[in-house]
mmCIF file of C-alpha atoms in Angstrom:
data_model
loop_
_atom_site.group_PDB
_atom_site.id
_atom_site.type_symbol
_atom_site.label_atom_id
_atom_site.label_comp_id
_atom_site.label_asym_id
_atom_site.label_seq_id
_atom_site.Cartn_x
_atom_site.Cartn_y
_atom_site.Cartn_z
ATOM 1 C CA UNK A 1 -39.546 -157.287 -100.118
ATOM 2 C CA UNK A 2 -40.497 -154.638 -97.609
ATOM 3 C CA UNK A 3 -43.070 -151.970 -97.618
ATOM 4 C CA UNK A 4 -43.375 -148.668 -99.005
ATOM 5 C CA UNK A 5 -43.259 -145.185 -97.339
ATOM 6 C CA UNK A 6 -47.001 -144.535 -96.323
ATOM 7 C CA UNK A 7 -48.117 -148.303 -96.447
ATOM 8 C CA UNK A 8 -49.942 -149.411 -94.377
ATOM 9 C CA UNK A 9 -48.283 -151.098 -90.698
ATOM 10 C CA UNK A 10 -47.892 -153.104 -87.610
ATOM 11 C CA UNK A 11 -47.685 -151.191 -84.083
ATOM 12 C CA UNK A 12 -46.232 -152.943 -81.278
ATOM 13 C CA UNK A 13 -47.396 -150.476 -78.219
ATOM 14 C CA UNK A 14 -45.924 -151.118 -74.558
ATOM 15 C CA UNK A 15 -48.876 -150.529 -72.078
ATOM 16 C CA UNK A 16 -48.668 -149.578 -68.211
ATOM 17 C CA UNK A 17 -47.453 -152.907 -66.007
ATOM 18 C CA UNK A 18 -49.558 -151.142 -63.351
ATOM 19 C CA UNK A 19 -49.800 -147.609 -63.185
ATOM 20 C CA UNK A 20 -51.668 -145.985 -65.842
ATOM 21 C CA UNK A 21 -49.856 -142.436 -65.475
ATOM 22 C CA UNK A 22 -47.014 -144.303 -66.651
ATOM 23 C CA UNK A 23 -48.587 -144.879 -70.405
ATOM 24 C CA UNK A 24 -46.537 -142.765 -73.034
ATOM 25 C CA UNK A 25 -48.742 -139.768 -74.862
ATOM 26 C CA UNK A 26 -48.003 -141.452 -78.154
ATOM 27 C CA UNK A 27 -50.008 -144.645 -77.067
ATOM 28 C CA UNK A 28 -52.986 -142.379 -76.676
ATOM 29 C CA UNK A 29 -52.732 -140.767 -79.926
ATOM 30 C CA UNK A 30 -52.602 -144.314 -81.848
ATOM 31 C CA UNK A 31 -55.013 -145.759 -79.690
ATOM 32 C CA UNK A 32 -57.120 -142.423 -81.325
ATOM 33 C CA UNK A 33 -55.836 -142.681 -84.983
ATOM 34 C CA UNK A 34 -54.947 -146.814 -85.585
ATOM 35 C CA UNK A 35 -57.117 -148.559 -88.252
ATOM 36 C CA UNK A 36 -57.619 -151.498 -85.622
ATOM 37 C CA UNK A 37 -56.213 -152.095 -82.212
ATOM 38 C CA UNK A 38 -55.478 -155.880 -81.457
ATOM 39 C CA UNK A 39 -55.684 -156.351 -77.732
ATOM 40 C CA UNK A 40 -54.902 -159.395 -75.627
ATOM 41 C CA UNK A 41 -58.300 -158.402 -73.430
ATOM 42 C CA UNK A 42 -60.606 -155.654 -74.878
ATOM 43 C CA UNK A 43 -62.038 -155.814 -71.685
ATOM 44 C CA UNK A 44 -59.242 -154.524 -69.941
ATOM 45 C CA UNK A 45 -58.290 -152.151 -73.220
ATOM 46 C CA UNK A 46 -61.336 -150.252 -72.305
ATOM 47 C CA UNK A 47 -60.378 -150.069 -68.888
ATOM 48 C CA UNK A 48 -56.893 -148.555 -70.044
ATOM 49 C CA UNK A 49 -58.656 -146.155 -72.469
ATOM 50 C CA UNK A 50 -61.400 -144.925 -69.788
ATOM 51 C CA UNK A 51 -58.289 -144.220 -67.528
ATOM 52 C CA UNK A 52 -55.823 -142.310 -70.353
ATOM 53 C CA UNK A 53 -59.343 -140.061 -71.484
ATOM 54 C CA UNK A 54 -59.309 -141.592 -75.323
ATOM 55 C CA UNK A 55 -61.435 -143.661 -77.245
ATOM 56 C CA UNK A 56 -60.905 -145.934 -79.906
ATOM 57 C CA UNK A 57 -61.623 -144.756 -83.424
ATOM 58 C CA UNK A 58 -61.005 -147.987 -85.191
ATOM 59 C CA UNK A 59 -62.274 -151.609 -85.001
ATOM 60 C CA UNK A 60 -61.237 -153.129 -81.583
ATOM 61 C CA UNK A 61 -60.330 -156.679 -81.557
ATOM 62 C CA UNK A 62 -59.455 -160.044 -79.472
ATOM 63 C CA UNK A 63 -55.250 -161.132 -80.107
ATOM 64 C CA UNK A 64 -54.257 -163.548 -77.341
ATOM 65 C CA UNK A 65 -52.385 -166.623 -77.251
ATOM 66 C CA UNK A 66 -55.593 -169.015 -78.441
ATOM 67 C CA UNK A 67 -56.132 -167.212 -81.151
ATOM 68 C CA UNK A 68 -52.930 -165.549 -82.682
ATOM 69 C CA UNK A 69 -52.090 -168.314 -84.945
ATOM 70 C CA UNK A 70 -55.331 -167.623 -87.004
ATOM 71 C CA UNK A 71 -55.962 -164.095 -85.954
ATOM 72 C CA UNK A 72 -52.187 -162.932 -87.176
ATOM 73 C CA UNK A 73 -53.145 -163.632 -91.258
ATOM 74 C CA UNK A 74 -55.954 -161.526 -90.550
ATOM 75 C CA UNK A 75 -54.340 -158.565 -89.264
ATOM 76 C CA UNK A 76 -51.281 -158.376 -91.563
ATOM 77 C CA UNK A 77 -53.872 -158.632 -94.438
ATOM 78 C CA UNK A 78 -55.147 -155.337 -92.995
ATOM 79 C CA UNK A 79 -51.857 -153.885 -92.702
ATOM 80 C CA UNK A 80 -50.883 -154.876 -96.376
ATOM 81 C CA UNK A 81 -54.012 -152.810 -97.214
ATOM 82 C CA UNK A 82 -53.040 -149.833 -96.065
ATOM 83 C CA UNK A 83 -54.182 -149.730 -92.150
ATOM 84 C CA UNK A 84 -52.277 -148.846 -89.194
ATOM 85 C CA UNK A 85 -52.815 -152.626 -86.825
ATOM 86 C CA UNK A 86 -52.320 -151.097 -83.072
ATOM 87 C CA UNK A 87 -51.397 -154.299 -81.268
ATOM 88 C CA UNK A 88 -51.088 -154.324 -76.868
ATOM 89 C CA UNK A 89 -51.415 -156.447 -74.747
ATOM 90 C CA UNK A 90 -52.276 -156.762 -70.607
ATOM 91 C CA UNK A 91 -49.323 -155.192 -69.830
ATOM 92 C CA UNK A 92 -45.832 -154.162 -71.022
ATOM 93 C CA UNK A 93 -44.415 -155.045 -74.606
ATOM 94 C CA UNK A 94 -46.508 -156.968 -76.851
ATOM 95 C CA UNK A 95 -44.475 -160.502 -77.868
ATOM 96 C CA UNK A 96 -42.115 -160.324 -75.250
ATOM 97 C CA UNK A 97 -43.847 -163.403 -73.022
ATOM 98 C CA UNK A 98 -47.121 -161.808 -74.546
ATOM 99 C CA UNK A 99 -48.768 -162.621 -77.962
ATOM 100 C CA UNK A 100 -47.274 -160.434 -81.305
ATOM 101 C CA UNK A 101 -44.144 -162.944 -82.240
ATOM 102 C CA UNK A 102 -46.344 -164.464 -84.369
ATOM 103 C CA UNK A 103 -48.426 -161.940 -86.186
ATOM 104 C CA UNK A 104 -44.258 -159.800 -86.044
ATOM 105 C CA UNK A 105 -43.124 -162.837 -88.212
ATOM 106 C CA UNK A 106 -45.860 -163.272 -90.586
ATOM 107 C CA UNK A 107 -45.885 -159.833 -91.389
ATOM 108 C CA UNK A 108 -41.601 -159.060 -92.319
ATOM 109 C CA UNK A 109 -42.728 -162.530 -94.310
ATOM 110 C CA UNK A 110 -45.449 -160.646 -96.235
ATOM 111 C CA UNK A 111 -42.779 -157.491 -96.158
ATOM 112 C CA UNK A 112 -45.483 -155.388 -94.520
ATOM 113 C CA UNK A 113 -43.798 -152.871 -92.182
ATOM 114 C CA UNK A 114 -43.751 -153.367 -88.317
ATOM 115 C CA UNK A 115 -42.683 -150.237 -85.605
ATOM 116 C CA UNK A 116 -42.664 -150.156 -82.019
ATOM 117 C CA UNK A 117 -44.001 -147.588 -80.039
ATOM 118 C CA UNK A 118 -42.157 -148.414 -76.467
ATOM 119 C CA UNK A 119 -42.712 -148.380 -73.549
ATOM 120 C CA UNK A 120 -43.002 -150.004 -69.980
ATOM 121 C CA UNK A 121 -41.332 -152.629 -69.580
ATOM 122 C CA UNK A 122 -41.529 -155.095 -65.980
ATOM 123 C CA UNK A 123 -37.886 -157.185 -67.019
ATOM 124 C CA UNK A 124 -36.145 -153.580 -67.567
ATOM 125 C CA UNK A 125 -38.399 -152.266 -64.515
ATOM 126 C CA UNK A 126 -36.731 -154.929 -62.054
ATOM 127 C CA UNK A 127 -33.521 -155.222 -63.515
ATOM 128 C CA UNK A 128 -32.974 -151.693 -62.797
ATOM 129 C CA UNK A 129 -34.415 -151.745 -59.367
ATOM 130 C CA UNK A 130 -32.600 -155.543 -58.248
ATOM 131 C CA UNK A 131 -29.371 -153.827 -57.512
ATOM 132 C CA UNK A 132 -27.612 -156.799 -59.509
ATOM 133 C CA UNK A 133 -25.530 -156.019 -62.507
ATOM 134 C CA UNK A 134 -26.990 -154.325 -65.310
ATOM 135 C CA UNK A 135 -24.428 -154.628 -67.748
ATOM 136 C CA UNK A 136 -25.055 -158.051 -68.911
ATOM 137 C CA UNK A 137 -28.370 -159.794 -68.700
ATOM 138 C CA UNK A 138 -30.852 -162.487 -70.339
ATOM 139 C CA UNK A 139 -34.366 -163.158 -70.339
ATOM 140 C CA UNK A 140 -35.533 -166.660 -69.338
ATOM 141 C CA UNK A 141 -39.564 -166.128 -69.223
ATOM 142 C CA UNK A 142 -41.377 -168.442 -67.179
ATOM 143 C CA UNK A 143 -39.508 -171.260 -65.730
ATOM 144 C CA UNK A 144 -41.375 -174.924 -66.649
ATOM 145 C CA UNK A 145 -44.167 -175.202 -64.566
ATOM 146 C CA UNK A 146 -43.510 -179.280 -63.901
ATOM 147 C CA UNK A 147 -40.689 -179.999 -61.282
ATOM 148 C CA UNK A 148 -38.730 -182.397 -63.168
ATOM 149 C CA UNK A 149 -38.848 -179.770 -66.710
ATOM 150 C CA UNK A 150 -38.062 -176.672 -64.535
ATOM 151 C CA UNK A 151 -35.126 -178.869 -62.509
ATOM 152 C CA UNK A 152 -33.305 -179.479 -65.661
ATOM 153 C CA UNK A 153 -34.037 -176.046 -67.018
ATOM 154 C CA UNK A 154 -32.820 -174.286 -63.929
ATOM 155 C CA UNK A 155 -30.106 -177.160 -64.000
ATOM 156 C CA UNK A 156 -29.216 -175.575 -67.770
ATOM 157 C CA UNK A 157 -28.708 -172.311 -66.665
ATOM 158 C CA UNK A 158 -26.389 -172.942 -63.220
ATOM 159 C CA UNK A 159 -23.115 -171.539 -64.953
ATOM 160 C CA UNK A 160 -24.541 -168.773 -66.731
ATOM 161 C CA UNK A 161 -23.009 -165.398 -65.791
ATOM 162 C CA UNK A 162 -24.940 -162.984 -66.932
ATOM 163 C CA UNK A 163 -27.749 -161.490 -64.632
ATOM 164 C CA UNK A 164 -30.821 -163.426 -65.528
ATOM 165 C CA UNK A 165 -34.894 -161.817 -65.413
ATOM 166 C CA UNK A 166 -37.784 -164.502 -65.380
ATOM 167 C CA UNK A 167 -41.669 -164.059 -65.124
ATOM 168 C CA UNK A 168 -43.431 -166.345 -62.599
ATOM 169 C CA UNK A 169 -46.786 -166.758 -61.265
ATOM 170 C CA UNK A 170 -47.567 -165.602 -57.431
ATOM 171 C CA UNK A 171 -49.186 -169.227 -56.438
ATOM 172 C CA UNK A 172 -45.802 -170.768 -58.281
ATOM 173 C CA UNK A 173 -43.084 -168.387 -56.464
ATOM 174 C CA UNK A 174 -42.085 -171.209 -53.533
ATOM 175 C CA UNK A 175 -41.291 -173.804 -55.253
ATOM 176 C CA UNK A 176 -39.692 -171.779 -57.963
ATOM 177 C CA UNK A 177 -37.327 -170.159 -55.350
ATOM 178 C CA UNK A 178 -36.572 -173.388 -53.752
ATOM 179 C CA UNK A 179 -35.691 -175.261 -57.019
ATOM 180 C CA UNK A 180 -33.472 -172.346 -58.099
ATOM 181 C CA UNK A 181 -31.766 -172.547 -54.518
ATOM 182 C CA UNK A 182 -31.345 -175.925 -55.423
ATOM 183 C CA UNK A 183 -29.621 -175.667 -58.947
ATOM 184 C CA UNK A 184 -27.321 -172.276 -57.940
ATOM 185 C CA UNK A 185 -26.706 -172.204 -54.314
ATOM 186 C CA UNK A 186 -29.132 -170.769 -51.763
ATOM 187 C CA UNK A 187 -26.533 -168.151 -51.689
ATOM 188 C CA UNK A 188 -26.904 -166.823 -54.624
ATOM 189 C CA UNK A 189 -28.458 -163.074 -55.086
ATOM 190 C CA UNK A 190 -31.202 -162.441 -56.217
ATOM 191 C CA UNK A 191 -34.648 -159.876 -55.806
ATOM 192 C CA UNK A 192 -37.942 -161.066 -56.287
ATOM 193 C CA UNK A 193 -40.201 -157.579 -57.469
ATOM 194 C CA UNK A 194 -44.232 -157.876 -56.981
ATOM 195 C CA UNK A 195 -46.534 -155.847 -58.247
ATOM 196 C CA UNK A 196 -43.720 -152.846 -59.587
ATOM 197 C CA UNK A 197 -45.091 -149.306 -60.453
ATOM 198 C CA UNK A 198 -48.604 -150.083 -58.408
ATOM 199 C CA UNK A 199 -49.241 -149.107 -55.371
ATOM 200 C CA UNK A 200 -48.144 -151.914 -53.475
ATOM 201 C CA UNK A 201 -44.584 -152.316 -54.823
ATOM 202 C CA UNK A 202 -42.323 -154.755 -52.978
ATOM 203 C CA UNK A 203 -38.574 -155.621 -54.003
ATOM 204 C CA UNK A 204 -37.248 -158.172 -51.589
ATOM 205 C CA UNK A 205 -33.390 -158.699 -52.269
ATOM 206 C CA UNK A 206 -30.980 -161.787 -50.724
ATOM 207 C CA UNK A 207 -30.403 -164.855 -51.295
ATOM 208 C CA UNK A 208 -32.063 -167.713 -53.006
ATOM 209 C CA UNK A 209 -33.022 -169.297 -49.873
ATOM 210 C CA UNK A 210 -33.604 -166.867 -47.682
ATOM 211 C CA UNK A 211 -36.254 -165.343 -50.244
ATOM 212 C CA UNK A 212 -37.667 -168.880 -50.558
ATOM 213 C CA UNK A 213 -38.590 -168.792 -46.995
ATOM 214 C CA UNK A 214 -39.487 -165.776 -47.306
ATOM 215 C CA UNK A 215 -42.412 -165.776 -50.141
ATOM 216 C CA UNK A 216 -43.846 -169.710 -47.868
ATOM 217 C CA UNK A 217 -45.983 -167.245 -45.808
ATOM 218 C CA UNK A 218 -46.412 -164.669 -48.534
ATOM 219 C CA UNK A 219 -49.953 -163.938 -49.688
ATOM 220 C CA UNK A 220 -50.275 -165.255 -53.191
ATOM 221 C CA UNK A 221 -51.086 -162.208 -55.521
ATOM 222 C CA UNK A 222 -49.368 -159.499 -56.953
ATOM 223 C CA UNK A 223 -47.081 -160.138 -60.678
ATOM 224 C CA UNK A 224 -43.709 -161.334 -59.851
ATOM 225 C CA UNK A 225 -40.538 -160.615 -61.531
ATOM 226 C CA UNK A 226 -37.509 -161.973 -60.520
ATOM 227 C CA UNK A 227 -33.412 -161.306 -61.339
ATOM 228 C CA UNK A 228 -30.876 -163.528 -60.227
ATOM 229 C CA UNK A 229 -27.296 -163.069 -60.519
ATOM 230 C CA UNK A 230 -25.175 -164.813 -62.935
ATOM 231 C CA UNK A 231 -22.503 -167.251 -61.781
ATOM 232 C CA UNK A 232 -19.686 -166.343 -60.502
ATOM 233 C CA UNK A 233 -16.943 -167.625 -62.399
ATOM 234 C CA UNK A 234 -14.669 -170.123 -60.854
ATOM 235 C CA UNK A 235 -10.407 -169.693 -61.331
ATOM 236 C CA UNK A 236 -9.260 -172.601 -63.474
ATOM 237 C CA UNK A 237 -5.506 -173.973 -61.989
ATOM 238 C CA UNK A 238 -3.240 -173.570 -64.615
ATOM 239 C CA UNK A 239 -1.919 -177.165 -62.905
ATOM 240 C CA UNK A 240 -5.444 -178.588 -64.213
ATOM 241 C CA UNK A 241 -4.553 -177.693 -68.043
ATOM 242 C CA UNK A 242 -0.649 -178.969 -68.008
ATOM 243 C CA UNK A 243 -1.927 -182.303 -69.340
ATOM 244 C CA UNK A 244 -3.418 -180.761 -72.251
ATOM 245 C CA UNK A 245 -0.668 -178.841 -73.129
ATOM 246 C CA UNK A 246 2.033 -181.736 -72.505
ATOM 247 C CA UNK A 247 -0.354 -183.718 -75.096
ATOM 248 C CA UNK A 248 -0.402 -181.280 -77.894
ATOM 249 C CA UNK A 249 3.426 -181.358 -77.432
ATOM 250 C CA UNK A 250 3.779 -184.623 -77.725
ATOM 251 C CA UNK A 251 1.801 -185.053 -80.734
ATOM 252 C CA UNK A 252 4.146 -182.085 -82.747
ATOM 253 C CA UNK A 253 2.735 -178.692 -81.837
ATOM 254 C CA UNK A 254 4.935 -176.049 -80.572
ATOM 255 C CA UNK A 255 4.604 -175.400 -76.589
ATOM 256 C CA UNK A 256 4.093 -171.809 -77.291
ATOM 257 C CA UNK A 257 1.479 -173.003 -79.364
ATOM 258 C CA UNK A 258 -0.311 -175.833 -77.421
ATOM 259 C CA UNK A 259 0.075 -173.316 -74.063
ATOM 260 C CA UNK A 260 -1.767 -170.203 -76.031
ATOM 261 C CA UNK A 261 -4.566 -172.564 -77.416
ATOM 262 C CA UNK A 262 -5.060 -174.143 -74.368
ATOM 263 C CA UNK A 263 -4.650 -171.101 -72.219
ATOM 264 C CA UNK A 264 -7.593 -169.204 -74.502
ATOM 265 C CA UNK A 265 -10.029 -172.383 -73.731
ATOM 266 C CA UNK A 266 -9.443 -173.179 -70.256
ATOM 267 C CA UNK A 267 -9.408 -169.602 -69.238
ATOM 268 C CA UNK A 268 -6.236 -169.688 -67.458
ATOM 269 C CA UNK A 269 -3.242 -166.982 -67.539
ATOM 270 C CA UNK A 270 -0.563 -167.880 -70.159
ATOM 271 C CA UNK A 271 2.065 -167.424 -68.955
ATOM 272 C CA UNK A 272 1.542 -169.263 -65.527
ATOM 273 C CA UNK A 273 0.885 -172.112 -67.894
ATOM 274 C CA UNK A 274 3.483 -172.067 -69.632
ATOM 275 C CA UNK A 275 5.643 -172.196 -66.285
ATOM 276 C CA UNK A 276 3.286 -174.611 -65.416
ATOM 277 C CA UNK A 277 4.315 -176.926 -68.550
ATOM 278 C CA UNK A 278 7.739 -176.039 -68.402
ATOM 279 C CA UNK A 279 8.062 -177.461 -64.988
ATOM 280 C CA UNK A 280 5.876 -180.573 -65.695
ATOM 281 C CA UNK A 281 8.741 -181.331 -68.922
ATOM 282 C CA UNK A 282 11.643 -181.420 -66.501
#
């Protein structure tokens, strides 16, 4: 079921990560025109209004992460009746490591229509700014905040390649750098980004360790956003797949066979396998 034209809707806004001069002129015109606005702080959604000139014409209410379960019924029901739900948050894009997943998923349940309005955006902000590759890239959110969870969670993610973004909290930034040194190699890149788009933006860029020793004498505030290269990936020997391949032979497959499976898996060249076998059978 999904909504009709001129129904009413859900508006995911992005909101300045820090300077207000960055907020898009369409936020300004729903924060004018929107039945309700949602807001992870009012407090700090008047702040943002006093500083873009506009003033909310609708009811103005509380949607953060102790409350969303119960809150989210509430605003789709609004939507559903035919009023425009303006949901931010603090800063950046409302349920990306912000509240609005849930209130999202209860409304394409109830078929009531959901937009975005983008705009900034801190894990796009840093990745562009890291000089890391750009091309292929995951978000990992906070690490664990308990050593042993965020060990086997950075332990997880060792032999991923693409670039990877995570949030974490200034106070938190040490240990975080020192476990990731730990579980890919204080070697490997990586930028850590405080307080991007304000006034005093920092991007550090090196390695894992180096930045760890870094941020031990760094003054705990500013937000942090950090990218960290994927892994490099490691040449398999075609030698190290021969057994495989002398296996499948053995049990009826055809070596051109057994060597193309085997080849596609291990991520070795073909045809050096095949040499490889072919040597391995005399």
């Amino acid at each position: 079921m999904t909504s009709e034209p001129g129904a009413g809707r859900i508006v995911l806004a992005g909101t300045p990560i820090g300077n207000a001069e960055d907020a898009p002129p369409r936020l300004a015109h729903l924060l004018r025109t929107a039945d309700v606005v949602a807001a992870e702080d009012t407090r700090r959604l008047r702040r943002l209004c006093a500083a873009l000139g506009v003033e909310p014409a609708g009811r103005v209410t509380s949607y953060h992460e102790h409350n969303e379960a119960g809150r989210s019924e509430d605003l789709v029901a609004a939507a559903a009746a035919g009023a425009t739900v303006l949901l931010v948050t603090d800063a950046g894009m409302p349920s990306v490591s912000d509240p609005g997943f849930r209130v999202v998923a209860a409304a394409v349940e109830a078929g009531v229509r959901v937009s975005a309005a983008p705009g900034p955006s801190a894990v796009l902000a840093a990745l562009a700014v890291s000089g890391l590759p750009t091309d292929r890239f995951c978000f990992e959110g906070f690490p664990p905040r308990r050593a042993g969870e965020r060990a086997k969670a950075l332990a997880a993610l060792a032999g991923e390649r693409r670039t990877m973004v995570f949030f974490e909290a200034p106070h938190r930034l040490p240990e975080t750098l020192t476990a990731m040194a730990e579980a890919f190699g204080g070697d490997r890149p990586a930028a850590v980004c405080r307080e991007l788009t304000k006034t005093h933006e920092e991007v550090r860029r090196g390695g894992l360790a180096e930045l760890a020793a870094w941020t031990a004498g760094l003054a705990r505030i500013g937000e942090v956003t950090l990218v960290v290269a994927g892994a490099v990936p490691v040449a398999a020997d075609p030698a190290d797949a021969v057994e495989e391949v002398l296996a499948r032979v053995a049990a009826g497959e055809r070596l051109k066979d057994a060597v193309a499976h085997v080849a596609a898996s291990a991520g070795v060249p073909r045809r050096a396998l095949y040499d490889a076998a072919l040597v391995a059978r005399r």
